[in-house]
């Protein structure tokens, strides 16, 4: 890893985590850690170029089929790849296939960039995470193995206490808040070798009194009505939240900053 490197371009690929949900801008679009990271890198390098091919809901097979080839063809300095977590959350998943597809992606991307960045995705505290934790950890073990084999960097968000805090997660309980995305951007920034801007990104927020029983039940009912039931409905009908959506930054162009 270089110290304060000079990178001229970044391509981010993946699912909703890399698209930026739930870091909502006033115009209704999402920002997220990848946009924040690109803005920092652009501030250091005139003419810095950025593309974000991530689309919410994508499984690792779709990322490989729809994004990996495009990212490799762009030949950027840095590529970030985060995928496979949506697969682990499915009731039935072939983890051997997931590992094989992730390996294919890494093998295709490594020669196409100066630095490939992989991640151990953050995990929210709670019973749902506990149910899927063995699959997640199997996925992350694969990430570590591939990084060692191909010289990729790994950003360990899963091991960061701050990002396990429920307050870092939006009401849908699947996506980080703006503060969560800011901390992820800082984590990737430091992993790439830049001087830290926040040495305490791993440190949890100060404790606050937990919500009372009524507030928890209201939040649970809202979550079930607005997020859980629609998610189950999509699983039963084979639909995805990303169906018909295009990447927000599909071309490798000079970074322009957020639109709002």
PDB file of C-alpha atoms in Angstrom:
ATOM      1  CA  UNK A   1       0.000   0.000   0.000  1.00  0.00           C
ATOM      2  CA  UNK A   2       1.258   3.446  -0.959  1.00  0.00           C
ATOM      3  CA  UNK A   3       1.260   6.441   1.360  1.00  0.00           C
ATOM      4  CA  UNK A   4      -0.786   9.388   0.051  1.00  0.00           C
ATOM      5  CA  UNK A   5      -0.961   7.823  -3.427  1.00  0.00           C
ATOM      6  CA  UNK A   6      -1.928   9.641  -6.603  1.00  0.00           C
ATOM      7  CA  UNK A   7      -4.860   7.880  -8.181  1.00  0.00           C
ATOM      8  CA  UNK A   8      -6.512   9.440 -11.217  1.00  0.00           C
ATOM      9  CA  UNK A   9      -9.683   7.348 -11.521  1.00  0.00           C
ATOM     10  CA  UNK A  10     -12.108   5.186  -9.545  1.00  0.00           C
ATOM     11  CA  UNK A  11     -14.807   2.728 -10.597  1.00  0.00           C
ATOM     12  CA  UNK A  12     -17.172   1.330  -7.961  1.00  0.00           C
ATOM     13  CA  UNK A  13     -19.265  -1.785  -8.588  1.00  0.00           C
ATOM     14  CA  UNK A  14     -21.764  -3.667  -6.477  1.00  0.00           C
ATOM     15  CA  UNK A  15     -25.286  -3.361  -5.071  1.00  0.00           C
ATOM     16  CA  UNK A  16     -27.262  -0.886  -2.925  1.00  0.00           C
ATOM     17  CA  UNK A  17     -24.411  -0.510  -0.440  1.00  0.00           C
ATOM     18  CA  UNK A  18     -22.181   0.981  -3.142  1.00  0.00           C
ATOM     19  CA  UNK A  19     -25.031   2.809  -4.879  1.00  0.00           C
ATOM     20  CA  UNK A  20     -25.400   4.806  -1.678  1.00  0.00           C
ATOM     21  CA  UNK A  21     -28.729   3.892  -0.125  1.00  0.00           C
ATOM     22  CA  UNK A  22     -29.896   5.397   2.287  1.00  0.00           C
ATOM     23  CA  UNK A  23     -27.701   8.531   2.060  1.00  0.00           C
ATOM     24  CA  UNK A  24     -30.436  10.609   0.468  1.00  0.00           C
ATOM     25  CA  UNK A  25     -29.781  13.981  -1.184  1.00  0.00           C
ATOM     26  CA  UNK A  26     -32.389  16.781  -1.412  1.00  0.00           C
ATOM     27  CA  UNK A  27     -33.124  15.960  -5.055  1.00  0.00           C
ATOM     28  CA  UNK A  28     -34.102  12.397  -4.177  1.00  0.00           C
ATOM     29  CA  UNK A  29     -30.925  10.712  -5.422  1.00  0.00           C
ATOM     30  CA  UNK A  30     -28.459   8.806  -3.280  1.00  0.00           C
ATOM     31  CA  UNK A  31     -24.899   9.859  -2.499  1.00  0.00           C
ATOM     32  CA  UNK A  32     -23.118   7.224  -0.377  1.00  0.00           C
ATOM     33  CA  UNK A  33     -19.565   6.316   0.558  1.00  0.00           C
ATOM     34  CA  UNK A  34     -18.303   5.827  -3.018  1.00  0.00           C
ATOM     35  CA  UNK A  35     -19.364   9.329  -4.075  1.00  0.00           C
ATOM     36  CA  UNK A  36     -17.832  10.773  -0.903  1.00  0.00           C
ATOM     37  CA  UNK A  37     -14.594   8.898  -1.545  1.00  0.00           C
ATOM     38  CA  UNK A  38     -14.487  10.077  -5.159  1.00  0.00           C
ATOM     39  CA  UNK A  39     -14.948  13.668  -4.001  1.00  0.00           C
ATOM     40  CA  UNK A  40     -11.980  13.407  -1.650  1.00  0.00           C
ATOM     41  CA  UNK A  41      -9.787  11.806  -4.286  1.00  0.00           C
ATOM     42  CA  UNK A  42     -10.818  14.419  -6.860  1.00  0.00           C
ATOM     43  CA  UNK A  43      -9.880  17.222  -4.475  1.00  0.00           C
ATOM     44  CA  UNK A  44      -6.287  15.937  -4.584  1.00  0.00           C
ATOM     45  CA  UNK A  45      -6.061  15.155  -8.300  1.00  0.00           C
ATOM     46  CA  UNK A  46      -7.256  17.568 -11.025  1.00  0.00           C
ATOM     47  CA  UNK A  47      -9.171  15.792 -13.755  1.00  0.00           C
ATOM     48  CA  UNK A  48      -9.999  12.836 -11.506  1.00  0.00           C
ATOM     49  CA  UNK A  49     -12.513  10.501 -13.167  1.00  0.00           C
ATOM     50  CA  UNK A  50     -15.230   8.449 -11.504  1.00  0.00           C
ATOM     51  CA  UNK A  51     -17.879   5.887 -12.411  1.00  0.00           C
ATOM     52  CA  UNK A  52     -20.327   4.060 -10.170  1.00  0.00           C
ATOM     53  CA  UNK A  53     -21.948   1.030 -11.802  1.00  0.00           C
ATOM     54  CA  UNK A  54     -23.644  -0.303  -8.666  1.00  0.00           C
ATOM     55  CA  UNK A  55     -27.389  -0.959  -8.688  1.00  0.00           C
ATOM     56  CA  UNK A  56     -29.523  -1.895  -5.700  1.00  0.00           C
ATOM     57  CA  UNK A  57     -30.660  -5.484  -5.291  1.00  0.00           C
ATOM     58  CA  UNK A  58     -28.007  -7.043  -7.508  1.00  0.00           C
ATOM     59  CA  UNK A  59     -26.801 -10.556  -6.747  1.00  0.00           C
ATOM     60  CA  UNK A  60     -23.185 -11.551  -7.327  1.00  0.00           C
ATOM     61  CA  UNK A  61     -24.064 -13.271 -10.644  1.00  0.00           C
ATOM     62  CA  UNK A  62     -25.645 -10.044 -11.915  1.00  0.00           C
ATOM     63  CA  UNK A  63     -22.657  -7.985 -10.772  1.00  0.00           C
ATOM     64  CA  UNK A  64     -20.348 -10.327 -12.677  1.00  0.00           C
ATOM     65  CA  UNK A  65     -22.540 -10.342 -15.793  1.00  0.00           C
ATOM     66  CA  UNK A  66     -23.473  -6.653 -15.900  1.00  0.00           C
ATOM     67  CA  UNK A  67     -20.707  -4.691 -14.183  1.00  0.00           C
ATOM     68  CA  UNK A  68     -17.373  -6.513 -14.085  1.00  0.00           C
ATOM     69  CA  UNK A  69     -16.713  -6.393 -17.826  1.00  0.00           C
ATOM     70  CA  UNK A  70     -17.616  -2.711 -18.046  1.00  0.00           C
ATOM     71  CA  UNK A  71     -15.383  -1.829 -15.092  1.00  0.00           C
ATOM     72  CA  UNK A  72     -12.461  -3.821 -16.488  1.00  0.00           C
ATOM     73  CA  UNK A  73     -12.786  -2.147 -19.887  1.00  0.00           C
ATOM     74  CA  UNK A  74     -12.490   1.288 -18.260  1.00  0.00           C
ATOM     75  CA  UNK A  75      -8.975   0.430 -16.968  1.00  0.00           C
ATOM     76  CA  UNK A  76      -9.207   2.749 -13.920  1.00  0.00           C
ATOM     77  CA  UNK A  77      -6.542   3.153 -11.268  1.00  0.00           C
ATOM     78  CA  UNK A  78      -8.846   1.848  -8.519  1.00  0.00           C
ATOM     79  CA  UNK A  79     -11.813  -0.540  -8.617  1.00  0.00           C
ATOM     80  CA  UNK A  80     -13.940  -1.268  -5.555  1.00  0.00           C
ATOM     81  CA  UNK A  81     -15.950  -4.490  -5.543  1.00  0.00           C
ATOM     82  CA  UNK A  82     -18.535  -5.283  -2.881  1.00  0.00           C
ATOM     83  CA  UNK A  83     -20.965  -8.096  -3.690  1.00  0.00           C
ATOM     84  CA  UNK A  84     -22.454 -11.327  -2.511  1.00  0.00           C
ATOM     85  CA  UNK A  85     -24.176 -10.096   0.630  1.00  0.00           C
ATOM     86  CA  UNK A  86     -27.598 -10.030  -1.051  1.00  0.00           C
ATOM     87  CA  UNK A  87     -27.051 -13.691  -1.890  1.00  0.00           C
ATOM     88  CA  UNK A  88     -26.380 -14.579   1.744  1.00  0.00           C
ATOM     89  CA  UNK A  89     -29.708 -13.029   2.768  1.00  0.00           C
ATOM     90  CA  UNK A  90     -31.732 -15.281   0.472  1.00  0.00           C
ATOM     91  CA  UNK A  91     -33.540 -18.225   2.148  1.00  0.00           C
ATOM     92  CA  UNK A  92     -31.660 -20.625  -0.114  1.00  0.00           C
ATOM     93  CA  UNK A  93     -28.204 -19.926  -1.499  1.00  0.00           C
ATOM     94  CA  UNK A  94     -25.401 -21.970  -3.022  1.00  0.00           C
ATOM     95  CA  UNK A  95     -22.418 -20.507  -1.218  1.00  0.00           C
ATOM     96  CA  UNK A  96     -20.029 -22.512  -3.388  1.00  0.00           C
ATOM     97  CA  UNK A  97     -21.414 -20.756  -6.455  1.00  0.00           C
ATOM     98  CA  UNK A  98     -21.202 -17.375  -4.720  1.00  0.00           C
ATOM     99  CA  UNK A  99     -17.545 -17.979  -3.878  1.00  0.00           C
ATOM    100  CA  UNK A 100     -16.817 -19.094  -7.424  1.00  0.00           C
ATOM    101  CA  UNK A 101     -18.418 -16.015  -8.951  1.00  0.00           C
ATOM    102  CA  UNK A 102     -16.588 -13.717  -6.556  1.00  0.00           C
ATOM    103  CA  UNK A 103     -13.327 -15.403  -7.524  1.00  0.00           C
ATOM    104  CA  UNK A 104     -14.152 -14.911 -11.212  1.00  0.00           C
ATOM    105  CA  UNK A 105     -14.798 -11.222 -10.611  1.00  0.00           C
ATOM    106  CA  UNK A 106     -11.509 -10.734  -8.765  1.00  0.00           C
ATOM    107  CA  UNK A 107      -9.538 -12.586 -11.430  1.00  0.00           C
ATOM    108  CA  UNK A 108     -11.019 -10.406 -14.177  1.00  0.00           C
ATOM    109  CA  UNK A 109     -10.667  -7.113 -12.325  1.00  0.00           C
ATOM    110  CA  UNK A 110      -7.164  -7.485 -10.876  1.00  0.00           C
ATOM    111  CA  UNK A 111      -5.267  -7.027 -14.171  1.00  0.00           C
ATOM    112  CA  UNK A 112      -7.588  -4.205 -15.232  1.00  0.00           C
ATOM    113  CA  UNK A 113      -6.609  -1.732 -12.493  1.00  0.00           C
ATOM    114  CA  UNK A 114      -3.696  -0.601 -10.379  1.00  0.00           C
ATOM    115  CA  UNK A 115      -5.479  -1.411  -7.125  1.00  0.00           C
ATOM    116  CA  UNK A 116      -8.503  -3.589  -6.432  1.00  0.00           C
ATOM    117  CA  UNK A 117     -10.344  -2.946  -3.164  1.00  0.00           C
ATOM    118  CA  UNK A 118     -12.588  -5.556  -1.529  1.00  0.00           C
ATOM    119  CA  UNK A 119     -14.624  -5.270   1.667  1.00  0.00           C
ATOM    120  CA  UNK A 120     -15.945  -7.192   4.607  1.00  0.00           C
ATOM    121  CA  UNK A 121     -19.349  -5.505   4.670  1.00  0.00           C
ATOM    122  CA  UNK A 122     -20.702  -4.008   7.914  1.00  0.00           C
ATOM    123  CA  UNK A 123     -23.145  -6.024   9.998  1.00  0.00           C
ATOM    124  CA  UNK A 124     -25.957  -4.520  12.031  1.00  0.00           C
ATOM    125  CA  UNK A 125     -26.592  -5.859  15.515  1.00  0.00           C
ATOM    126  CA  UNK A 126     -29.849  -7.767  15.786  1.00  0.00           C
ATOM    127  CA  UNK A 127     -31.539 -11.186  15.454  1.00  0.00           C
ATOM    128  CA  UNK A 128     -31.756 -11.102  11.660  1.00  0.00           C
ATOM    129  CA  UNK A 129     -27.998 -10.617  11.340  1.00  0.00           C
ATOM    130  CA  UNK A 130     -27.412 -13.463  13.778  1.00  0.00           C
ATOM    131  CA  UNK A 131     -29.394 -15.811  11.564  1.00  0.00           C
ATOM    132  CA  UNK A 132     -27.309 -15.062   8.471  1.00  0.00           C
ATOM    133  CA  UNK A 133     -23.973 -14.446  10.200  1.00  0.00           C
ATOM    134  CA  UNK A 134     -22.414 -17.858   9.328  1.00  0.00           C
ATOM    135  CA  UNK A 135     -23.010 -17.219   5.618  1.00  0.00           C
ATOM    136  CA  UNK A 136     -21.642 -13.698   5.878  1.00  0.00           C
ATOM    137  CA  UNK A 137     -18.498 -14.912   7.593  1.00  0.00           C
ATOM    138  CA  UNK A 138     -18.051 -17.606   4.934  1.00  0.00           C
ATOM    139  CA  UNK A 139     -18.261 -14.878   2.297  1.00  0.00           C
ATOM    140  CA  UNK A 140     -15.741 -12.702   4.140  1.00  0.00           C
ATOM    141  CA  UNK A 141     -13.305 -15.590   4.532  1.00  0.00           C
ATOM    142  CA  UNK A 142     -13.436 -15.935   0.755  1.00  0.00           C
ATOM    143  CA  UNK A 143     -12.777 -12.195   0.400  1.00  0.00           C
ATOM    144  CA  UNK A 144      -9.689 -12.480   2.603  1.00  0.00           C
ATOM    145  CA  UNK A 145      -8.364 -15.468   0.676  1.00  0.00           C
ATOM    146  CA  UNK A 146      -8.841 -13.795  -2.704  1.00  0.00           C
ATOM    147  CA  UNK A 147      -7.222 -10.578  -1.475  1.00  0.00           C
ATOM    148  CA  UNK A 148      -4.150 -12.471  -0.285  1.00  0.00           C
ATOM    149  CA  UNK A 149      -3.914 -14.330  -3.568  1.00  0.00           C
ATOM    150  CA  UNK A 150      -4.358 -11.337  -5.881  1.00  0.00           C
ATOM    151  CA  UNK A 151      -2.903  -8.438  -3.916  1.00  0.00           C
ATOM    152  CA  UNK A 152      -6.212  -6.686  -3.292  1.00  0.00           C
ATOM    153  CA  UNK A 153      -6.827  -4.437  -0.315  1.00  0.00           C
ATOM    154  CA  UNK A 154      -9.524  -5.404   2.195  1.00  0.00           C
ATOM    155  CA  UNK A 155     -11.529  -2.837   4.160  1.00  0.00           C
ATOM    156  CA  UNK A 156     -12.760  -4.542   7.331  1.00  0.00           C
ATOM    157  CA  UNK A 157     -16.102  -2.881   8.049  1.00  0.00           C
ATOM    158  CA  UNK A 158     -17.526  -6.028   9.631  1.00  0.00           C
ATOM    159  CA  UNK A 159     -15.008  -5.728  12.463  1.00  0.00           C
ATOM    160  CA  UNK A 160     -15.775  -2.056  13.177  1.00  0.00           C
ATOM    161  CA  UNK A 161     -17.853  -1.636  16.360  1.00  0.00           C
ATOM    162  CA  UNK A 162     -19.195   1.729  15.208  1.00  0.00           C
ATOM    163  CA  UNK A 163     -20.906   0.246  12.151  1.00  0.00           C
ATOM    164  CA  UNK A 164     -22.662  -2.479  14.148  1.00  0.00           C
ATOM    165  CA  UNK A 165     -24.526   0.213  16.118  1.00  0.00           C
ATOM    166  CA  UNK A 166     -28.217   0.210  15.161  1.00  0.00           C
ATOM    167  CA  UNK A 167     -28.154   4.019  15.078  1.00  0.00           C
ATOM    168  CA  UNK A 168     -25.867   3.828  12.024  1.00  0.00           C
ATOM    169  CA  UNK A 169     -28.630   2.090  10.064  1.00  0.00           C
ATOM    170  CA  UNK A 170     -31.662   3.553   8.350  1.00  0.00           C
ATOM    171  CA  UNK A 171     -35.238   2.647   9.271  1.00  0.00           C
ATOM    172  CA  UNK A 172     -35.198  -0.134   6.646  1.00  0.00           C
ATOM    173  CA  UNK A 173     -32.487  -1.873   8.759  1.00  0.00           C
ATOM    174  CA  UNK A 174     -30.605  -2.786   5.586  1.00  0.00           C
ATOM    175  CA  UNK A 175     -28.764   0.388   4.612  1.00  0.00           C
ATOM    176  CA  UNK A 176     -26.438   2.785   6.390  1.00  0.00           C
ATOM    177  CA  UNK A 177     -27.335   6.344   7.323  1.00  0.00           C
ATOM    178  CA  UNK A 178     -25.385   9.318   5.979  1.00  0.00           C
ATOM    179  CA  UNK A 179     -23.081   9.096   9.004  1.00  0.00           C
ATOM    180  CA  UNK A 180     -22.507   5.415   8.329  1.00  0.00           C
ATOM    181  CA  UNK A 181     -21.563   6.127   4.722  1.00  0.00           C
ATOM    182  CA  UNK A 182     -19.217   8.892   5.860  1.00  0.00           C
ATOM    183  CA  UNK A 183     -17.396   6.435   8.092  1.00  0.00           C
ATOM    184  CA  UNK A 184     -17.139   3.865   5.303  1.00  0.00           C
ATOM    185  CA  UNK A 185     -15.636   6.504   2.994  1.00  0.00           C
ATOM    186  CA  UNK A 186     -13.072   7.284   5.683  1.00  0.00           C
ATOM    187  CA  UNK A 187     -12.270   3.586   6.080  1.00  0.00           C
ATOM    188  CA  UNK A 188     -11.637   3.114   2.351  1.00  0.00           C
ATOM    189  CA  UNK A 189      -9.677   6.373   2.213  1.00  0.00           C
ATOM    190  CA  UNK A 190      -7.311   5.190   4.926  1.00  0.00           C
ATOM    191  CA  UNK A 191      -7.007   1.708   3.435  1.00  0.00           C
ATOM    192  CA  UNK A 192      -5.889   3.236   0.141  1.00  0.00           C
ATOM    193  CA  UNK A 193      -3.050   4.926   2.016  1.00  0.00           C
ATOM    194  CA  UNK A 194      -4.265   8.497   2.437  1.00  0.00           C
ATOM    195  CA  UNK A 195      -3.665  10.430   5.651  1.00  0.00           C
ATOM    196  CA  UNK A 196      -6.603   9.944   8.047  1.00  0.00           C
ATOM    197  CA  UNK A 197      -9.187  12.671   8.341  1.00  0.00           C
ATOM    198  CA  UNK A 198     -11.053  10.851  11.121  1.00  0.00           C
ATOM    199  CA  UNK A 199      -8.978   8.615  13.372  1.00  0.00           C
ATOM    200  CA  UNK A 200     -12.079   7.601  15.312  1.00  0.00           C
ATOM    201  CA  UNK A 201     -14.305   6.244  12.534  1.00  0.00           C
ATOM    202  CA  UNK A 202     -14.321   2.840  14.263  1.00  0.00           C
ATOM    203  CA  UNK A 203     -15.353   4.337  17.610  1.00  0.00           C
ATOM    204  CA  UNK A 204     -19.064   3.931  18.431  1.00  0.00           C
ATOM    205  CA  UNK A 205     -21.204   6.960  19.050  1.00  0.00           C
ATOM    206  CA  UNK A 206     -21.786   7.894  22.701  1.00  0.00           C
ATOM    207  CA  UNK A 207     -24.520   5.818  24.348  1.00  0.00           C
ATOM    208  CA  UNK A 208     -28.049   7.176  24.437  1.00  0.00           C
ATOM    209  CA  UNK A 209     -31.094   5.928  26.380  1.00  0.00           C
ATOM    210  CA  UNK A 210     -32.779   3.081  24.479  1.00  0.00           C
ATOM    211  CA  UNK A 211     -36.258   3.755  23.061  1.00  0.00           C
ATOM    212  CA  UNK A 212     -39.142   2.673  25.263  1.00  0.00           C
ATOM    213  CA  UNK A 213     -41.343  -0.341  24.583  1.00  0.00           C
ATOM    214  CA  UNK A 214     -43.992   1.646  22.711  1.00  0.00           C
ATOM    215  CA  UNK A 215     -41.472   3.356  20.454  1.00  0.00           C
ATOM    216  CA  UNK A 216     -39.873  -0.003  19.617  1.00  0.00           C
ATOM    217  CA  UNK A 217     -43.216  -1.570  18.718  1.00  0.00           C
ATOM    218  CA  UNK A 218     -44.149   1.407  16.516  1.00  0.00           C
ATOM    219  CA  UNK A 219     -40.778   1.158  14.758  1.00  0.00           C
ATOM    220  CA  UNK A 220     -41.200  -2.595  14.285  1.00  0.00           C
ATOM    221  CA  UNK A 221     -44.666  -2.135  12.781  1.00  0.00           C
ATOM    222  CA  UNK A 222     -43.414   0.558  10.411  1.00  0.00           C
ATOM    223  CA  UNK A 223     -40.463  -1.579   9.359  1.00  0.00           C
ATOM    224  CA  UNK A 224     -42.707  -4.584   8.693  1.00  0.00           C
ATOM    225  CA  UNK A 225     -45.259  -2.594   6.685  1.00  0.00           C
ATOM    226  CA  UNK A 226     -42.900  -0.427   4.636  1.00  0.00           C
ATOM    227  CA  UNK A 227     -39.877  -2.689   4.138  1.00  0.00           C
ATOM    228  CA  UNK A 228     -40.163  -6.303   5.282  1.00  0.00           C
ATOM    229  CA  UNK A 229     -43.429  -7.238   3.557  1.00  0.00           C
ATOM    230  CA  UNK A 230     -42.435  -5.631   0.219  1.00  0.00           C
ATOM    231  CA  UNK A 231     -39.042  -7.395   0.458  1.00  0.00           C
ATOM    232  CA  UNK A 232     -40.790 -10.751   0.999  1.00  0.00           C
ATOM    233  CA  UNK A 233     -43.132  -9.997  -1.884  1.00  0.00           C
ATOM    234  CA  UNK A 234     -40.210  -9.384  -4.238  1.00  0.00           C
ATOM    235  CA  UNK A 235     -38.564 -12.632  -3.160  1.00  0.00           C
ATOM    236  CA  UNK A 236     -41.774 -14.608  -3.789  1.00  0.00           C
ATOM    237  CA  UNK A 237     -42.277 -13.103  -7.256  1.00  0.00           C
ATOM    238  CA  UNK A 238     -38.637 -13.128  -8.356  1.00  0.00           C
ATOM    239  CA  UNK A 239     -38.428  -9.345  -8.593  1.00  0.00           C
ATOM    240  CA  UNK A 240     -35.648  -7.020  -7.436  1.00  0.00           C
ATOM    241  CA  UNK A 241     -35.648  -3.439  -6.178  1.00  0.00           C
ATOM    242  CA  UNK A 242     -33.122  -2.701  -8.922  1.00  0.00           C
ATOM    243  CA  UNK A 243     -35.179  -4.003 -11.835  1.00  0.00           C
ATOM    244  CA  UNK A 244     -35.151  -1.465 -14.667  1.00  0.00           C
ATOM    245  CA  UNK A 245     -32.700   0.888 -12.938  1.00  0.00           C
ATOM    246  CA  UNK A 246     -29.488   2.126 -14.533  1.00  0.00           C
ATOM    247  CA  UNK A 247     -26.261   3.036 -12.705  1.00  0.00           C
ATOM    248  CA  UNK A 248     -26.149   6.622 -11.506  1.00  0.00           C
ATOM    249  CA  UNK A 249     -22.646   7.253 -12.891  1.00  0.00           C
ATOM    250  CA  UNK A 250     -22.320   4.785 -15.801  1.00  0.00           C
ATOM    251  CA  UNK A 251     -19.398   6.455 -17.580  1.00  0.00           C
ATOM    252  CA  UNK A 252     -15.873   7.126 -16.404  1.00  0.00           C
ATOM    253  CA  UNK A 253     -15.945  10.927 -16.512  1.00  0.00           C
ATOM    254  CA  UNK A 254     -14.389  13.817 -14.568  1.00  0.00           C
ATOM    255  CA  UNK A 255     -15.924  13.944 -11.097  1.00  0.00           C
ATOM    256  CA  UNK A 256     -18.655  16.569 -10.911  1.00  0.00           C
ATOM    257  CA  UNK A 257     -19.753  16.327  -7.298  1.00  0.00           C
ATOM    258  CA  UNK A 258     -23.318  15.771  -6.048  1.00  0.00           C
ATOM    259  CA  UNK A 259     -26.179  17.307  -7.968  1.00  0.00           C
ATOM    260  CA  UNK A 260     -27.663  18.721  -4.780  1.00  0.00           C
TER     261      UNK A 260
END
